PDB file of C-alpha atoms in Angstrom:
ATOM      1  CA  UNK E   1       8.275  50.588 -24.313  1.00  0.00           C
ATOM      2  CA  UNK E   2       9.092  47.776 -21.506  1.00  0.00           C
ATOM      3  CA  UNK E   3       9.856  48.616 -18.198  1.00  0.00           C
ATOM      4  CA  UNK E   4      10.247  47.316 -14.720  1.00  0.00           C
ATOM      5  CA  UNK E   5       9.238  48.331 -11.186  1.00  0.00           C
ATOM      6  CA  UNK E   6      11.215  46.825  -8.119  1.00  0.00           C
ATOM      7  CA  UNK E   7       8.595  48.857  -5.276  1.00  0.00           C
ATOM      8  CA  UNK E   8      11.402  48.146  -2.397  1.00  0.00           C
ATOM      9  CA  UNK E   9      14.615  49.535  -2.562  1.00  0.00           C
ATOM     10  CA  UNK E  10      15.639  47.888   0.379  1.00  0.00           C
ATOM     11  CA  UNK E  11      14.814  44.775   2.251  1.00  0.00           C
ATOM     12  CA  UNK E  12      16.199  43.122   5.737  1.00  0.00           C
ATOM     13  CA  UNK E  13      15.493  39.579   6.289  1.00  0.00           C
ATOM     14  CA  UNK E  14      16.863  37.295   9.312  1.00  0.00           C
ATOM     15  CA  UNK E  15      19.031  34.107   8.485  1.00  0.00           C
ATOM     16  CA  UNK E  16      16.810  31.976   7.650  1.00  0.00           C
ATOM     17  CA  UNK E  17      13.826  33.682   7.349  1.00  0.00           C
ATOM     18  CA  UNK E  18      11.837  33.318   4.136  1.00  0.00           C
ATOM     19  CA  UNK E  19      12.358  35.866   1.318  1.00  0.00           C
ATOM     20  CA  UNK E  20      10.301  37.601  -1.590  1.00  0.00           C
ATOM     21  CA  UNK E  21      11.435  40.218  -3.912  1.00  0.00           C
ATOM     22  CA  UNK E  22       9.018  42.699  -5.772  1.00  0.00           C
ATOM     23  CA  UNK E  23       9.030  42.485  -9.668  1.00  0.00           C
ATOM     24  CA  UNK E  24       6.416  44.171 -12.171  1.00  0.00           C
ATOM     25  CA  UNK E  25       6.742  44.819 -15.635  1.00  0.00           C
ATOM     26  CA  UNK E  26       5.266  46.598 -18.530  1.00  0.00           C
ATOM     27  CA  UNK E  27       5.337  45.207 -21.827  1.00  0.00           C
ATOM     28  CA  UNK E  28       3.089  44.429 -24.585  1.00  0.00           C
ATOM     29  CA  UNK E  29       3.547  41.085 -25.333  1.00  0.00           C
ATOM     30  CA  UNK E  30       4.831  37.905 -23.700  1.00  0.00           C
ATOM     31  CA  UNK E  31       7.744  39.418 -21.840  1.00  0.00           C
ATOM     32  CA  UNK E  32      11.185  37.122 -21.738  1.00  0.00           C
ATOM     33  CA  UNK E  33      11.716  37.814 -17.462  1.00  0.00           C
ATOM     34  CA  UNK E  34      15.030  37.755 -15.324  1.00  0.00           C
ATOM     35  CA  UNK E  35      16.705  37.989 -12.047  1.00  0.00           C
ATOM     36  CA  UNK E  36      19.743  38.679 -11.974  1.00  0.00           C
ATOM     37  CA  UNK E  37      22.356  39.619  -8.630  1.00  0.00           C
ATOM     38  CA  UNK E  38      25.229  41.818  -8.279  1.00  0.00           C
ATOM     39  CA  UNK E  39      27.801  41.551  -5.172  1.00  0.00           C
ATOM     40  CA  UNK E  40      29.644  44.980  -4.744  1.00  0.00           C
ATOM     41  CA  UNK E  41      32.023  45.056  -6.757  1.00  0.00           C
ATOM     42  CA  UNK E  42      30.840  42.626  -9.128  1.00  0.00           C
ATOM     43  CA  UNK E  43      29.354  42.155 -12.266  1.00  0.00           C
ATOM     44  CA  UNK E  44      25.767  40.658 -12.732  1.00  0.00           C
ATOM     45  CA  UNK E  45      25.344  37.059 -12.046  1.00  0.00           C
ATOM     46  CA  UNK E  46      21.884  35.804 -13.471  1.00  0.00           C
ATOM     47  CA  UNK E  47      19.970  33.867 -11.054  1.00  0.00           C
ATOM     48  CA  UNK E  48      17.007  32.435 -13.556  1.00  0.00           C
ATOM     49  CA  UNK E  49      14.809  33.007 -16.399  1.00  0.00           C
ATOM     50  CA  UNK E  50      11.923  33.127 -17.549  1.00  0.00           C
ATOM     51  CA  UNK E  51      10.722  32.338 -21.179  1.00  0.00           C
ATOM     52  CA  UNK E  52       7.435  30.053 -21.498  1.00  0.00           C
ATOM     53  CA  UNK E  53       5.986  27.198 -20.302  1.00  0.00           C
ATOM     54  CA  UNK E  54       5.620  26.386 -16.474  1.00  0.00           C
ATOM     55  CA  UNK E  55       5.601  29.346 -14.852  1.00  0.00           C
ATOM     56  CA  UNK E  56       7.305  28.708 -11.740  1.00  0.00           C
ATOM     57  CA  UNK E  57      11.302  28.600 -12.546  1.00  0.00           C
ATOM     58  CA  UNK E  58      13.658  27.424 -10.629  1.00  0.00           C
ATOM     59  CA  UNK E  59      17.242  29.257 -10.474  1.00  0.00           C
ATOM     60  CA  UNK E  60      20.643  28.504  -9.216  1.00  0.00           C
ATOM     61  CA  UNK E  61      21.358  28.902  -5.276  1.00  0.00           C
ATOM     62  CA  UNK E  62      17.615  27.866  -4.011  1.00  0.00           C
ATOM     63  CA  UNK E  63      16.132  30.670  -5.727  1.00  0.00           C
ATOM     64  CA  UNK E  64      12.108  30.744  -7.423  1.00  0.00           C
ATOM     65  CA  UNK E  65      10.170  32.836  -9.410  1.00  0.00           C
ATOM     66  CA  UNK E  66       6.591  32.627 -10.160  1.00  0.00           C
ATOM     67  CA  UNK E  67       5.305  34.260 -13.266  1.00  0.00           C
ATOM     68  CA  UNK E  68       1.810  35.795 -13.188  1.00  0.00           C
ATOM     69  CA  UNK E  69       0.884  37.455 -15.999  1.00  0.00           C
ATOM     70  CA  UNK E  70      -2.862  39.055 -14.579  1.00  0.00           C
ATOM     71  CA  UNK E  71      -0.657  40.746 -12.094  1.00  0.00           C
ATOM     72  CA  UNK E  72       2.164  41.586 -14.273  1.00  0.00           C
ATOM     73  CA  UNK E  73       4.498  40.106 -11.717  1.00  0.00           C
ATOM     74  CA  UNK E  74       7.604  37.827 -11.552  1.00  0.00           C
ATOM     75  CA  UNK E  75       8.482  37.829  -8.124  1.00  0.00           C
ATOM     76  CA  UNK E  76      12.029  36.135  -6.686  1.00  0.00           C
ATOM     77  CA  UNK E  77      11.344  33.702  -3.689  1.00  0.00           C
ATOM     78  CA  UNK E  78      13.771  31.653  -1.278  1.00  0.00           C
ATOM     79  CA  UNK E  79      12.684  29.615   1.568  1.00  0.00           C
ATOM     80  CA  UNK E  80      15.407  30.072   4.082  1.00  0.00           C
ATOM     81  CA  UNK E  81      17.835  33.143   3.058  1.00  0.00           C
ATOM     82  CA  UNK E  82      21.806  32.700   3.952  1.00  0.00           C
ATOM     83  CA  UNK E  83      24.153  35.640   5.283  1.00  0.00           C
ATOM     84  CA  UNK E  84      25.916  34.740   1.844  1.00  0.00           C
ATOM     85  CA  UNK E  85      22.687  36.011  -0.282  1.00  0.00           C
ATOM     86  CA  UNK E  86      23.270  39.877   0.858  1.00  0.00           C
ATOM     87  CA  UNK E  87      23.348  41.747  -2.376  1.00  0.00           C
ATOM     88  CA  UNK E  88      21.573  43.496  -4.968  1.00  0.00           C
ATOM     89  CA  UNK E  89      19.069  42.055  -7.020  1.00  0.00           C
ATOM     90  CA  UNK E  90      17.820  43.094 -10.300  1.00  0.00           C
ATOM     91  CA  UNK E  91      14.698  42.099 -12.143  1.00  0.00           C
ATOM     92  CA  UNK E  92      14.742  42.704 -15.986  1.00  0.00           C
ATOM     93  CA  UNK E  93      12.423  42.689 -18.700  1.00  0.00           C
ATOM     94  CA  UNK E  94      13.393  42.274 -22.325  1.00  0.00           C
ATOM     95  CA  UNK E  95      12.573  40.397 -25.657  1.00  0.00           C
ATOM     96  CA  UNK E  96      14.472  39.283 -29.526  1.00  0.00           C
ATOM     97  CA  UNK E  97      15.143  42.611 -30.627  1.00  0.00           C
ATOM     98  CA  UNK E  98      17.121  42.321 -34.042  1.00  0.00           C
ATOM     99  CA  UNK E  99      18.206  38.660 -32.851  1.00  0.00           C
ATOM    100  CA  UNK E 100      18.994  39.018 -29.528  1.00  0.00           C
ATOM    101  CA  UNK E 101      17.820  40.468 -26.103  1.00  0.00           C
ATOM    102  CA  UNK E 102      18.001  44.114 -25.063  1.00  0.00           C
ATOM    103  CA  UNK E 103      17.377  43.327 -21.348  1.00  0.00           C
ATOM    104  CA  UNK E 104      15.285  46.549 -18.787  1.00  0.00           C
ATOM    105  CA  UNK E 105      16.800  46.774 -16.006  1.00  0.00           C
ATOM    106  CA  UNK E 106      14.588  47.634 -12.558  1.00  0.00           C
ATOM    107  CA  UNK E 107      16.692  50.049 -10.613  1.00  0.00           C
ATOM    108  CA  UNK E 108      16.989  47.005  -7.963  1.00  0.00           C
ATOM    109  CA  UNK E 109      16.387  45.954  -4.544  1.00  0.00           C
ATOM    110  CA  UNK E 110      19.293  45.757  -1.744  1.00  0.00           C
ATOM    111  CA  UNK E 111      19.259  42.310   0.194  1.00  0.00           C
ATOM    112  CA  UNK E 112      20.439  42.823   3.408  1.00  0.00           C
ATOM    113  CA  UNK E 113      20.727  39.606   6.129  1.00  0.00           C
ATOM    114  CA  UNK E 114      20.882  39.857   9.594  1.00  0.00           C
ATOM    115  CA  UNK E 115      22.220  37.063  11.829  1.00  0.00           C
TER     116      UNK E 115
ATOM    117  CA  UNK T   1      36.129  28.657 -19.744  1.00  0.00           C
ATOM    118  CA  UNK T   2      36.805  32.789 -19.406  1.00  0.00           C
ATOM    119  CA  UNK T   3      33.822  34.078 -18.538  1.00  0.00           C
ATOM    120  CA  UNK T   4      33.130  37.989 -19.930  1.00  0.00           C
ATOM    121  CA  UNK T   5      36.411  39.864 -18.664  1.00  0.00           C
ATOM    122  CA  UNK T   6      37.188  43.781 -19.219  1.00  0.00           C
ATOM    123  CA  UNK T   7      40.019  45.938 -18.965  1.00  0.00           C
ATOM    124  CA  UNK T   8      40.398  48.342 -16.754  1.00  0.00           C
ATOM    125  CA  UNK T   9      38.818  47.920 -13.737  1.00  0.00           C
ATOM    126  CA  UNK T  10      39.139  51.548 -12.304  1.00  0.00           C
ATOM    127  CA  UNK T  11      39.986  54.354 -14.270  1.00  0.00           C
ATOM    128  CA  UNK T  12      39.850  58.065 -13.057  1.00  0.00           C
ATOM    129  CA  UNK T  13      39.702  60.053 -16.411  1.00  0.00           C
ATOM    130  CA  UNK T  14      38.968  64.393 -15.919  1.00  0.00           C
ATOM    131  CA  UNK T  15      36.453  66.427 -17.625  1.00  0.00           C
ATOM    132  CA  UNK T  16      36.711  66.692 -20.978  1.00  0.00           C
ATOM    133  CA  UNK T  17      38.838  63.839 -21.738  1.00  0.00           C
ATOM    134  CA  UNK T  18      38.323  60.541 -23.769  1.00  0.00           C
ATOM    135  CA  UNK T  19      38.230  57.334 -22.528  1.00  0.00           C
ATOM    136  CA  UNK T  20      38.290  53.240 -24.071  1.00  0.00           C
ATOM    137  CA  UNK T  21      37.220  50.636 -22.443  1.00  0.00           C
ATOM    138  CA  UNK T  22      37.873  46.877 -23.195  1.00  0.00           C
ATOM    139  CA  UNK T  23      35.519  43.830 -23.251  1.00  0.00           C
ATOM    140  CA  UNK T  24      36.333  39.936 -24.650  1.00  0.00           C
ATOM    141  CA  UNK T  25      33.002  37.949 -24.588  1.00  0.00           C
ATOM    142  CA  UNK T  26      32.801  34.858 -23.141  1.00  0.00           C
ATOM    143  CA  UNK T  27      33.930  31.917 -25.270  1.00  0.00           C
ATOM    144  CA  UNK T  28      31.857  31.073 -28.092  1.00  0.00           C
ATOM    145  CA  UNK T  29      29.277  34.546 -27.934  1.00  0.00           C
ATOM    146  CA  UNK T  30      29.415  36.646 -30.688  1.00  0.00           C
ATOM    147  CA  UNK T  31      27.154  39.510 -29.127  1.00  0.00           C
ATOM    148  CA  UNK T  32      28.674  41.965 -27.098  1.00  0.00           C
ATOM    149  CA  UNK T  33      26.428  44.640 -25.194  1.00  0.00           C
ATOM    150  CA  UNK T  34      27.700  47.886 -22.778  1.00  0.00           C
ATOM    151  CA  UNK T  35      25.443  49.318 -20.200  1.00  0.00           C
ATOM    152  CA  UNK T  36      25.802  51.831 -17.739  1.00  0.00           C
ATOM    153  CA  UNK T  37      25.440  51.605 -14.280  1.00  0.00           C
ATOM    154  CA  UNK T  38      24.799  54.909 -12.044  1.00  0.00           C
ATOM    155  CA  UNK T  39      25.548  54.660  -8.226  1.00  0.00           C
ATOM    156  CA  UNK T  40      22.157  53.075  -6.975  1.00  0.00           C
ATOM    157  CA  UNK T  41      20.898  52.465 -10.288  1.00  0.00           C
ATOM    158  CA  UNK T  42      20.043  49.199 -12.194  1.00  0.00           C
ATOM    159  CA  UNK T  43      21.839  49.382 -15.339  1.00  0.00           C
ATOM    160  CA  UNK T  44      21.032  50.755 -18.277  1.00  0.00           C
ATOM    161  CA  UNK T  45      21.589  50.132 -21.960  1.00  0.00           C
ATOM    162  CA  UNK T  46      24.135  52.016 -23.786  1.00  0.00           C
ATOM    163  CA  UNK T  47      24.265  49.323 -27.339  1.00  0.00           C
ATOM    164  CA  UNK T  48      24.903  46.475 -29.060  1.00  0.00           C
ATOM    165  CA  UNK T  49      27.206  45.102 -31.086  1.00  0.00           C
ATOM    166  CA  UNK T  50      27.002  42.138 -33.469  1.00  0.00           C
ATOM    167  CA  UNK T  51      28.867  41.322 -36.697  1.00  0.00           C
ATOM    168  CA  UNK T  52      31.314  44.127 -36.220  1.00  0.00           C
ATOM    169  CA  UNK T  53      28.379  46.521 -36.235  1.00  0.00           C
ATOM    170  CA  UNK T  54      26.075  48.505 -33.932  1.00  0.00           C
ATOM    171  CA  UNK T  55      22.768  47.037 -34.040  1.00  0.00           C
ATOM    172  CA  UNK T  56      20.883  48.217 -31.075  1.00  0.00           C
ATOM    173  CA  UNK T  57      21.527  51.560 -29.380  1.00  0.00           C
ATOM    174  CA  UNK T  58      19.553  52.766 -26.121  1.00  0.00           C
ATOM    175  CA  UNK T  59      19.573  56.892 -25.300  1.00  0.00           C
ATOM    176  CA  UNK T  60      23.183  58.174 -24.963  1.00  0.00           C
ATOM    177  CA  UNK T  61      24.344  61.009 -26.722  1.00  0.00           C
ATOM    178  CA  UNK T  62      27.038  60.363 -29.785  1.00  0.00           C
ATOM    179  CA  UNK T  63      29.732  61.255 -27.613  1.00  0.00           C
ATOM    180  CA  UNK T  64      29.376  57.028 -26.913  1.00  0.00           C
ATOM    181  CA  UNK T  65      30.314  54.937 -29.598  1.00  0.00           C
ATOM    182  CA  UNK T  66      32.052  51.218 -29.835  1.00  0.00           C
ATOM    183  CA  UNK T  67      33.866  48.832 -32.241  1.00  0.00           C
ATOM    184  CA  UNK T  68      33.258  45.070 -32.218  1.00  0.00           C
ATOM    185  CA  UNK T  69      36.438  43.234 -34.122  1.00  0.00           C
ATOM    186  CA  UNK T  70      36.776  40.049 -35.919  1.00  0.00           C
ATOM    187  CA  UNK T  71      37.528  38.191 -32.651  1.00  0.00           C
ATOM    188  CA  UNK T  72      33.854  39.476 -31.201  1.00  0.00           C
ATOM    189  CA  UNK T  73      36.199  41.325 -28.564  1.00  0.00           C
ATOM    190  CA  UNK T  74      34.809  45.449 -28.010  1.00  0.00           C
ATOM    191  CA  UNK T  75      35.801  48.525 -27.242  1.00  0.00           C
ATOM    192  CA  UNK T  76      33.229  51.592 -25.421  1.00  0.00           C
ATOM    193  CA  UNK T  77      34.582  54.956 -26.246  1.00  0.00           C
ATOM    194  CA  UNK T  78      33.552  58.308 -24.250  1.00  0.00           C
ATOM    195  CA  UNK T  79      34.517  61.944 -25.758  1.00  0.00           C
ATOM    196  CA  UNK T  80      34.399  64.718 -24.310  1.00  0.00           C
ATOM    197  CA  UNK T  81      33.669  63.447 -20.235  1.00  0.00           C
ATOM    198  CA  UNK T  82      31.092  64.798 -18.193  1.00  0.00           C
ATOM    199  CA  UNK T  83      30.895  64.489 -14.323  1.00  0.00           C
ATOM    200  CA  UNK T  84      27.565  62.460 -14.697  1.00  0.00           C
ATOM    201  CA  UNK T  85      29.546  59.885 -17.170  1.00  0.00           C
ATOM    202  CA  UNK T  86      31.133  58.677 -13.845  1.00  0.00           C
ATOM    203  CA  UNK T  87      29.613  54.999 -13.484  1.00  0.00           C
ATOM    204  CA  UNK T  88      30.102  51.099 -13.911  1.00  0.00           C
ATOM    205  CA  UNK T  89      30.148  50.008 -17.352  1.00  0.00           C
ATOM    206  CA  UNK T  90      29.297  46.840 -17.770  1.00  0.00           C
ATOM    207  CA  UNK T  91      30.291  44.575 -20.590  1.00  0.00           C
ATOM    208  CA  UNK T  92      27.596  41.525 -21.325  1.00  0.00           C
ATOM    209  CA  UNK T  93      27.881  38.751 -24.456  1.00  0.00           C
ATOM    210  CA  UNK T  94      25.605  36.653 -25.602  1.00  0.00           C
ATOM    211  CA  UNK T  95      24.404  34.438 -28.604  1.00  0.00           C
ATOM    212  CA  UNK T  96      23.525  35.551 -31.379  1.00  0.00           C
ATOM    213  CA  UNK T  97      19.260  34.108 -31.270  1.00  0.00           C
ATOM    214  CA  UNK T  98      18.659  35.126 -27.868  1.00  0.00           C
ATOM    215  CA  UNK T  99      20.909  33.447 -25.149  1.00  0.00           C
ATOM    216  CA  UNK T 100      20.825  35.069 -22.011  1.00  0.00           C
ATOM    217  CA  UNK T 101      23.159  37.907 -20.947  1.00  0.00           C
ATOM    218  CA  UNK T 102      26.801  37.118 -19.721  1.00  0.00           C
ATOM    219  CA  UNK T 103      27.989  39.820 -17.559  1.00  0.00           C
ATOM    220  CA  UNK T 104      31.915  40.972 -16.819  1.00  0.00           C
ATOM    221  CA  UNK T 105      32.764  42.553 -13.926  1.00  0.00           C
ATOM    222  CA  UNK T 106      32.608  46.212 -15.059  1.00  0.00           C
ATOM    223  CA  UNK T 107      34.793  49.206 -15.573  1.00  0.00           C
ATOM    224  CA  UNK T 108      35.030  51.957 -12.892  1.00  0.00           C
ATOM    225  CA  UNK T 109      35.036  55.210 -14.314  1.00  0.00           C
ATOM    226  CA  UNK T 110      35.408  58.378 -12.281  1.00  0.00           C
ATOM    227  CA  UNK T 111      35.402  61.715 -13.900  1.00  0.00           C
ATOM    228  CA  UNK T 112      36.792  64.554 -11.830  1.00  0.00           C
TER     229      UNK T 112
END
């Protein structure tokens, strides 16, 4: 069975400071990866994927992730974080089940900025 | 172009009763998922619904079951409510072949 481990629940970052988010996974073959984020209140917004090929992807609002598959790893990077990136983010796991995906959710990791 | 919407958005149901829940995919997806989301928790798959039919279904008890109509829309049910069944359900389409998942805002459910 898949499954994903975000290690921090929580993480506090200064404006502007650099940012990396903690995603392994478990899964038997070549896993289909995501990050997605969630604003309270709001539904899931997905930030990038991951599916084959280069793996370093590039996602919408300045976010990276860098697939490493020796480390079973697909960890969320941004350069310089904004006050507007506070939320929670959620790494999944999944692959064609039936013909379509059946996402794993981690249990996610709280952004919080500081000024 | 609507993205995923669902209907309600908070709904305080007590223990014991049943509850529906609406979802309309986003334009053009014909794959319509539910999970649950716990307080804290990343969410977690209740099933799947494609062709008017449940093809996937994750580990929730029969008291959870759905309907997928001819215009892809769907509808979660939830008999008999338990305190724990308190959550955000989300609603996510998709494309049939393995397009990413399009996620509504979610359903509010609190069970007293």
């Amino acid at each position: 069975a898949q499954s994903v481990t975000q290690p921090d629940i929580h993480i506090t970052v200064s404006e502007g400071a650099s940012l990396e988010l903690r995603c392994n996974y478990s899964y038997g073959a070549t896993p289909y990866l995501f990050w997605y984020v969630q604003s309270p209140g709001q539904g899931l917004q997905l930030l990038l994927k991951y599916f084959s090929g280069d793996t370093l992807v590039q996602g919408i609002k300045g976010f990276e992730a860098e697939f490493k598959r020796s480390q079973s790893s697909f960890n969320l990077r941004k350069p310089s974080v904004h006050w507007s990136d506070a939320a929670e983010y959620f790494c999944a796991v999944g692959a064609i089940s039936g013909g379509s995906y059946i996402p794993t959710f981690g249990r996610g990791t709280s952004l919080i900025v500081h000024p | 172009d609507a993205g995923v919407t669902q209907s309600p958005t908070h709904l305080i149901k007590t223990r014991g009763q049943q509850v529906t829940l609406r979802c309309s995919p986003k334009s053009g997806h014909d794959t319509v998922s539910w999970y649950q989301q716990a307080l804290g928790q990343g969410p977690q798959f209740i099933f799947q619904y494609y062709e008017e039919e449940e093809r996937q279904r994750g580990n929730f008890p029969d008291r959870f079951s759905g309907h997928q109509f001819p215009n892809y829309s769907s509808e979660l049910n939830v008999n008999a409510l338990l305190l724990g069944d308190s959550a955000l359900y989300l609603c996510a389409s998709s494309l049939e072949g393995g397009s990413p998942l399009h996620f509504g805002n979610g359903t509010r459910l609190t069970v007293t």
